[in-house]
Structures are given as C-alpha cells and as structure tokens.
Coordinates of C-alpha atoms in Angstrom, one line a residue:
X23 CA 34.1 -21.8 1.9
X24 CA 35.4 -23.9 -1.0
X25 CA 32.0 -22.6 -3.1
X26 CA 33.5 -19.0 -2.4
X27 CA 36.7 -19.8 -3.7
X28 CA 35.1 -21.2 -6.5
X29 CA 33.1 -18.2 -7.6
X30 CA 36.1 -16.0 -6.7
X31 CA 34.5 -14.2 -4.3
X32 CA 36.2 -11.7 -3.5
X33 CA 36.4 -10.3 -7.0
X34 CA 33.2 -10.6 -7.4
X35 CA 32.7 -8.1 -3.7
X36 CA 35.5 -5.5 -5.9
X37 CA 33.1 -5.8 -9.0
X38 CA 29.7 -4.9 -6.8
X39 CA 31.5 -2.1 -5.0
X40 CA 32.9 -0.7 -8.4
X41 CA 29.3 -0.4 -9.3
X42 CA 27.6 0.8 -5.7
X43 CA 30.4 3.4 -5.9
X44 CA 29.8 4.7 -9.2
X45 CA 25.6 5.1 -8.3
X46 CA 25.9 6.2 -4.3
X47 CA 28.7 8.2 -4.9
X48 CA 28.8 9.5 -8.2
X49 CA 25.4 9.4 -10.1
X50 CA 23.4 10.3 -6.6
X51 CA 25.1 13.5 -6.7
X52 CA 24.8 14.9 -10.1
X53 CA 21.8 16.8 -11.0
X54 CA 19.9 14.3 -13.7
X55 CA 17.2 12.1 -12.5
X56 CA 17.7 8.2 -12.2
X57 CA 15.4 5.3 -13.6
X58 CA 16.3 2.6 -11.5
X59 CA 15.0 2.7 -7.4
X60 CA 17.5 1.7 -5.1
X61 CA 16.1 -1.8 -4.9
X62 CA 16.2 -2.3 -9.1
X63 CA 19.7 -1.2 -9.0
X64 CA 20.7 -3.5 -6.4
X65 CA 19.2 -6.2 -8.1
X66 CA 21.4 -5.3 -11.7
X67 CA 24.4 -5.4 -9.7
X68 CA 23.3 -8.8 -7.9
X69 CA 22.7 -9.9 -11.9
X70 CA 26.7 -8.7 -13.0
X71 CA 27.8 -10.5 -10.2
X72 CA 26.0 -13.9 -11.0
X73 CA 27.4 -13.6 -14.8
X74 CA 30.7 -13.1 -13.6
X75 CA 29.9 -15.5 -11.1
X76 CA 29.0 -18.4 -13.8
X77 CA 31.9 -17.0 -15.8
X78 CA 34.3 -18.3 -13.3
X79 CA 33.0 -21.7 -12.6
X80 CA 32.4 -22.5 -16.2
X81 CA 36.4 -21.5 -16.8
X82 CA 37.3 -23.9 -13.8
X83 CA 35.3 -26.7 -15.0
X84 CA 37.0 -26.3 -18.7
X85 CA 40.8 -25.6 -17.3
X86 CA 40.6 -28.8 -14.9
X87 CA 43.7 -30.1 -16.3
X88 CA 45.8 -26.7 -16.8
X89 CA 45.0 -25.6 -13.3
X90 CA 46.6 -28.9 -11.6
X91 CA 49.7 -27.6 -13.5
X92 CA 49.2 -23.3 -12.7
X93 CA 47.3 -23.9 -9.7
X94 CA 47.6 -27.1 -8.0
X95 CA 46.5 -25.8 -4.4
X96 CA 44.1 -23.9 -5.5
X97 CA 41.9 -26.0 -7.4
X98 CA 38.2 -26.6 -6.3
X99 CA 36.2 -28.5 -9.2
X100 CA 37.2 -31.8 -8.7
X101 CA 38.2 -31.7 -5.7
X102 CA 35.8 -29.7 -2.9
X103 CA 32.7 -29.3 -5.7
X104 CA 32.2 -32.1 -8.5
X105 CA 31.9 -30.8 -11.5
X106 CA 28.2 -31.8 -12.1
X107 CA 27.9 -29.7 -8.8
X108 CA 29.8 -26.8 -11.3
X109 CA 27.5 -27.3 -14.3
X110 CA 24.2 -27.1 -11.8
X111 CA 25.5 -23.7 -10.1
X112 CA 26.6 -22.2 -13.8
X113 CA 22.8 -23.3 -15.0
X114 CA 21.6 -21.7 -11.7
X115 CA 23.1 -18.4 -11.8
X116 CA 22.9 -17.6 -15.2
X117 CA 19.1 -18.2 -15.5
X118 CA 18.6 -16.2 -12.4
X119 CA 20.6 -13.5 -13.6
X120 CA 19.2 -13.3 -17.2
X121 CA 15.8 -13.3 -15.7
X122 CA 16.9 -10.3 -13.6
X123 CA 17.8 -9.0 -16.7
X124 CA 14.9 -9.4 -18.5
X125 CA 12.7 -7.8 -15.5
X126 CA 15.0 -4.9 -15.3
X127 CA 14.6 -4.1 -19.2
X128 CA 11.1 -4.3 -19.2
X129 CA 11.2 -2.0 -16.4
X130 CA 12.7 0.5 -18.4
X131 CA 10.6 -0.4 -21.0
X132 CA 13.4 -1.3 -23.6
X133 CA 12.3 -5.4 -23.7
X134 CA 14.8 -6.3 -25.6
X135 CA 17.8 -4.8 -23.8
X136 CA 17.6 -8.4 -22.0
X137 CA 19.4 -9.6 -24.6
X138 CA 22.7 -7.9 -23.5
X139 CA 22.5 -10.6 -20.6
X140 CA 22.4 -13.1 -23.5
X141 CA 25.5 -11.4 -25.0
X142 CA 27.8 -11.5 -21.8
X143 CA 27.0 -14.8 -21.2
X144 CA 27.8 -16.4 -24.1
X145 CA 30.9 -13.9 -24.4
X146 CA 31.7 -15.4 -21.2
X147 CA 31.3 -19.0 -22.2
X148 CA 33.2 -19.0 -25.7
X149 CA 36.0 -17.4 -23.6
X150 CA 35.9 -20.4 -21.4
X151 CA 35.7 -22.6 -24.4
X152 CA 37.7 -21.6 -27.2
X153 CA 38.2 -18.2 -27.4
X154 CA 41.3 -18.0 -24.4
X155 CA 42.6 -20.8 -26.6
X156 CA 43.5 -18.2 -29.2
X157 CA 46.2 -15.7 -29.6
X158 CA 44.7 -12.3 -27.6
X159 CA 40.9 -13.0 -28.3
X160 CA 40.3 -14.6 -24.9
X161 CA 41.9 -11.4 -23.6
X162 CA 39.9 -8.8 -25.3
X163 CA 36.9 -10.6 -24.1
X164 CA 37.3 -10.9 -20.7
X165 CA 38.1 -7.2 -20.9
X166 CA 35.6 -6.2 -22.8
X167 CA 33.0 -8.1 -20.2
X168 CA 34.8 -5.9 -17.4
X169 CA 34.2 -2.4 -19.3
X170 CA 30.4 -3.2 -19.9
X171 CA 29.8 -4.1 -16.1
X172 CA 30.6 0.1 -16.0
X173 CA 28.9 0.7 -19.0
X174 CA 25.5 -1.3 -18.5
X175 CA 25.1 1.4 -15.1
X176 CA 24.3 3.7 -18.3
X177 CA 22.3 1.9 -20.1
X178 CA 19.8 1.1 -17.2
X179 CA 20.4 4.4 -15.1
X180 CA 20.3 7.1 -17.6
X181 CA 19.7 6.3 -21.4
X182 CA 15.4 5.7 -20.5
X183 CA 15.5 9.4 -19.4
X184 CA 17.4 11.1 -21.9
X185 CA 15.5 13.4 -23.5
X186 CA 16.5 16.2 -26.1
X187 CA 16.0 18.6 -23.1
X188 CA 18.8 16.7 -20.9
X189 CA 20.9 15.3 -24.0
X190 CA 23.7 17.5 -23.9
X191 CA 24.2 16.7 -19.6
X192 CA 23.5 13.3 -19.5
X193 CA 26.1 13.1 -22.7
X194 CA 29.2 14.5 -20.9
X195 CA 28.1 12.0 -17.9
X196 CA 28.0 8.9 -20.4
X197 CA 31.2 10.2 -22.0
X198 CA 32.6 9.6 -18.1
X199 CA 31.1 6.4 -18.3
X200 CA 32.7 5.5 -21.3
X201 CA 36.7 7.1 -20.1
X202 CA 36.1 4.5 -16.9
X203 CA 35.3 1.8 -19.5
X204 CA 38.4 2.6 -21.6
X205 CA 40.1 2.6 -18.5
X206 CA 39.3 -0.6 -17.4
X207 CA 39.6 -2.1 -20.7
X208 CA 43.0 -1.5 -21.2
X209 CA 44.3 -2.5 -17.6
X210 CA 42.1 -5.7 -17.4
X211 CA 43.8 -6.8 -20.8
X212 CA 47.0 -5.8 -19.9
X213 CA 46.0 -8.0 -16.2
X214 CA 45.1 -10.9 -18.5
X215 CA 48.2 -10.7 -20.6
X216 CA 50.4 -10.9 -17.1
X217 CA 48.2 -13.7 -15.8
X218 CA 48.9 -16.0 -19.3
X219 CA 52.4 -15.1 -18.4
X220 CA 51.9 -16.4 -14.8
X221 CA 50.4 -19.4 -16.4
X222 CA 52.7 -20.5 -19.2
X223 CA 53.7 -23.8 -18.1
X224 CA 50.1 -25.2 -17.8
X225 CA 48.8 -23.1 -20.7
X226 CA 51.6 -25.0 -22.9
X227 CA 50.2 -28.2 -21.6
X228 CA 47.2 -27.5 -22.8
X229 CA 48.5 -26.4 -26.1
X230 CA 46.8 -23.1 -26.1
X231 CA 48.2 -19.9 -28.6
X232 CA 48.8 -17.4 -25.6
X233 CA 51.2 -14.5 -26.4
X234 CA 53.6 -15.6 -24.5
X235 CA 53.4 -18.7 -25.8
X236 CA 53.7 -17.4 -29.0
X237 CA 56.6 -14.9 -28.9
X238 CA 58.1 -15.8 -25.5
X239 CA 57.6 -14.3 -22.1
X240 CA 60.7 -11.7 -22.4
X241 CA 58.8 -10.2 -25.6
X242 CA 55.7 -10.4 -23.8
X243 CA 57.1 -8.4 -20.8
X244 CA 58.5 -5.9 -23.1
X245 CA 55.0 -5.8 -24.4
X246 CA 52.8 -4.9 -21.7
X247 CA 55.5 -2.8 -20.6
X248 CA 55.0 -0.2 -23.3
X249 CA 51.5 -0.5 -23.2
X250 CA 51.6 0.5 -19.0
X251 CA 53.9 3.2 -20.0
X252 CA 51.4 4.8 -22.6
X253 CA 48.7 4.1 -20.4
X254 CA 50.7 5.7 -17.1
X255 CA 51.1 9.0 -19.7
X256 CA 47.8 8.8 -20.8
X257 CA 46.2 9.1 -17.1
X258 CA 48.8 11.8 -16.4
X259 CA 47.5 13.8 -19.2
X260 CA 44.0 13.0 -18.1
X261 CA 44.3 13.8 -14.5
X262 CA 46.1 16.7 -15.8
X263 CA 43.7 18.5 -18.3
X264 CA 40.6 17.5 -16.6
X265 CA 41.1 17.5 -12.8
X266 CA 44.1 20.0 -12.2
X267 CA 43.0 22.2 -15.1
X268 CA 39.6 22.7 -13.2
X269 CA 41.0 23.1 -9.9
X270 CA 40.3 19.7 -8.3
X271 CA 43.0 19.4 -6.2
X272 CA 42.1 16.6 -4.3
X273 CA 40.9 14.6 -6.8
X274 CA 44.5 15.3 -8.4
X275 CA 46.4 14.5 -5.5
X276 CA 44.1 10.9 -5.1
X277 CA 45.2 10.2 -8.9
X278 CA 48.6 10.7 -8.2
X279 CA 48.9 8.7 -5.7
X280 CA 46.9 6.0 -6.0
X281 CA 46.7 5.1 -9.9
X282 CA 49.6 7.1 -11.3
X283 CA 52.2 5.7 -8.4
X284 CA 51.4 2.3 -8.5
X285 CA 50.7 2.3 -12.4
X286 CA 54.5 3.7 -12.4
X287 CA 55.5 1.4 -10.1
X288 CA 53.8 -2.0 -12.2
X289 CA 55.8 -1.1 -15.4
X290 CA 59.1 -0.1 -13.4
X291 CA 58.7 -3.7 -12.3
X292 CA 57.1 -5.2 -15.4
X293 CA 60.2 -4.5 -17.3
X294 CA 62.6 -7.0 -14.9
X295 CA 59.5 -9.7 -13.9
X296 CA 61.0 -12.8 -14.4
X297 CA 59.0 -15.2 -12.1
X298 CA 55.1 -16.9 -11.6
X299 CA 55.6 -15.4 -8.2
X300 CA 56.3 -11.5 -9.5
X301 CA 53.8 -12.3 -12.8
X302 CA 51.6 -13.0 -9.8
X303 CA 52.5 -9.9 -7.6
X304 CA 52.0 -7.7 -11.1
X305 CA 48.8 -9.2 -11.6
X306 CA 46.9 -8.8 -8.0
X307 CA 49.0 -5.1 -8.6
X308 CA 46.5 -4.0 -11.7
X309 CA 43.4 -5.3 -10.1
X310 CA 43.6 -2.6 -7.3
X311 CA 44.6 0.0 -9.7
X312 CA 41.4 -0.4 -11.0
X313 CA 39.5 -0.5 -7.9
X314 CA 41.3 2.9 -7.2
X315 CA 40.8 4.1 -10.5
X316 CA 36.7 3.8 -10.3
X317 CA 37.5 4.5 -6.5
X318 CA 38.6 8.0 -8.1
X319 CA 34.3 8.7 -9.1
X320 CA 33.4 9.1 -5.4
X321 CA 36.7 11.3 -5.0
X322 CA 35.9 13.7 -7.4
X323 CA 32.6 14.6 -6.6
X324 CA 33.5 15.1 -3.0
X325 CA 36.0 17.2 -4.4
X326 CA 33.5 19.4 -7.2
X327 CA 31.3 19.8 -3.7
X328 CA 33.9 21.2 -1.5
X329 CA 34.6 23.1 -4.4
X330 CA 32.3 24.5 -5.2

C-alpha cells in the first residue's frame, strides 16, 4: 500500500481513465480511422502513467524536508520506502516508459516522436528540482505535462493518418483536442497555485519563490479567484455556442451541472479560503472538475447519437 501512496495512485487511475475515455468513448465513435490497435493504445496510456508515475516519486524524494512540515502523516520516502528504493522505481519506470515510447513511435513510423517521452521527463524532473522553486514556472509545467497527456492521444491516434483527403475532419477533431488541453491547462495551474497556498509554511522553510510566498496568500486568493471567474465565463460561453447552439441538450445540461456548478462554486469559496484545510478542500475541488470536464467527451457523443 505505502508504494501506492507513493506513486499517488489514485491520480494516476483519474489520468488513465481521462484518456480511455477520450478513445472508447469519443474517438471510437467519430468517423476517421485510428492508428493505434487497442493493445498499442493501452500500452501509451500504461507509458503517461509511468511518467507521471516517476514524476511523483522523484518530487517526494526532493521535498523530503518540506513535506514533514505540509505533510507530516503523509510522507512515504523515508519512512515506508528508502529513498534508494525511490531513485530505483524513478530509473525503473521511466526507462520502461520511454521504451514504450520509442516502440509506439516507430510504430507509427515517426522515430523520432520518442523524443516527446524524453521531453516530459526531463520537464518533470526540473520541476522536481528547481523549476517549483521559482515564482509560477513549476506551475506552468506541471500544467503543461497535464494538457499533453490529452494532446499526445493526437499525436499517436490521428496525426499518421491525416491525409489531404481527411485534413479538414481530423482538423476540427484536433481543434477538440486542443480546447480539452486548454481546459486542463488552465484548471491544473490554477489547482497548483491553491496547493502552494495549502503548502506555505513548508514551502517558506524551504525558501522557495511561490506566489504566495511572494505577494501573500490574501493576494493570491484574489488571484486565482479572477482567473476561476474568467474561466467559469469562458466555459459558459463555450457550452453555450457550441453545445446549446447545436442542440445538444444533454450535453448542456451535464456542463451545467457538473463543470459550471462546481467551477462557480470553487471561486464563490476561493474568495473567503482562509485555511490548509479549505486550500485543501479547493484543491481535491478542481481535480474532479477536470475529470468531469474530459468526462463531458463521452457525454457529448452520446448526445450527437441520440441526436441525430
């Protein structure tokens, strides 16, 4: 159990469903043809979730000290795994998934596509090392690594068979791609700003440059706050123009209610959070908005089939 809790295991079961859901009940159902088999696609999704995997052992073994402040119950390296143990399962899973990685770009016959693998993992790394050290970068990168988790479905799944013939269909399905990607880019940095907040006093130990650090929680609150807000309008206007506008009214009503409501609802309470324990609440909040949001793929083509 404590090497579950170490790789954070159940984000890692949110990220493979995110990406199950977005082939089997999304892709499956437009009409375009698919490179990957079942079993290849299986095996990219097994290879996200060994980076992300790595990704969180490598950040325990580094925030050792911080975490007995933030997180003293919850601490593993150390304590239920040594940290050589760490460093041997971070070696482990990153080979194996960069070798998946390899094999699945030279099955689409773009070799150098591997390379992407590369990319994330040494994004990953640098965020455990220094980049979360600096004002907003560690942020940006831990979102970024989120959005290409939807992205690389793309890149694997469709770009080998897009043709002139197909280019302008498989374009308005990247385009998709790419709104889910924004999507979870912006609420996966706005999660990690909430989370530094959540993690001030050990962060300050550590004297790391966190934006709360830097202009103070309260400014910080009132920060993401805004941002939510825009974001809450922007997925109103979304839902609006491209789901009522074409008469999806189910996929409207699942919107509403479960990314609009609670999105609503995070910066209602954002703007009084005060607390690790609410900072906390906030946080685990925006991770299931954007299980819901990607949740919303599957939605909407039940909905364009009983539609049409």
């Amino acid at each position: 159990m404590k090497y579950l809790h170490l790789i954070r295991y159940k984000n890692l079961l949110l990220i493979a469903l995110m990406q199950l859901i977005f082939r089997f009940g999304f892709l499956k159902y437009q009409n375009v043809y698919l490179y990957l088999s079942n079993t290849e696609y299986l095996l990219l999704v097994l290879a996200t979730v060994m980076i992300a995997a790595a990704g969180y052992i490598i950040n325990d073994i580094m925030d050792q000290e911080t975490d007995q402040v933030n997180k003293p119950d919850r601490v593993v390296i150390g304590k239920g795994v040594s940290e050589a143990m760490g460093y041997n399962l971070y070696f482990l899973l990153n080979v194996s998934a960069v070798g998946i990685g390899f094999y699945l770009s030279n099955v689409i016959m773009k070799p150098t596509f591997g390379g992407i693998f590369i990319i994330i993992v040494t994004i990953l790394y640098m965020y455990a090392t220094t980049l979360k050290q600096m004002l907003l970068l560690g942020n940006l990168a831990v979102a970024l690594v989120l959005s290409f988790s939807i992205l690389i479905i793309g890149v694997y799944d469709l770009l080998p068979l897009t043709f002139d013939s197909n280019r302008v269909q498989m374009g308005v399905i990247f385009s998709l791609f790419l709104d889910y990607a924004i999507f979870a880019f912006v609420l996966n940095l706005l999660r990690e700003i909430v989370k530094d907040m959540e993690d001030v006093e050990g962060d300050k130990n550590q004297e790391m440059n966190t934006l709360p650090i830097a202009i103070g929680i309260k400014a910080t609150g009132k920060i993401v706050f805004g941002l939510g807000l825009i974001a809450s309008l922007v997925l109103l206007w979304y839902i609006n123009t491209y789901l009522m506008a074409n008469q999806l009214y189910y996929a409207t009503l699942y919107g509403l209610l479960f990314v609009v409501s609670p999105m609503l609802f995070f910066v209602v309470k954002m703007w009084t959070a005060t607390t690790k324990k609410e900072f906390h609440f906030l946080s685990l909040l925006l991770k299931w908005i954007i299980f819901f949001g990607i949740l919303s793929s599957a939605v909407i083509t039940f909905n364009l089939m009983h539609h049409a």
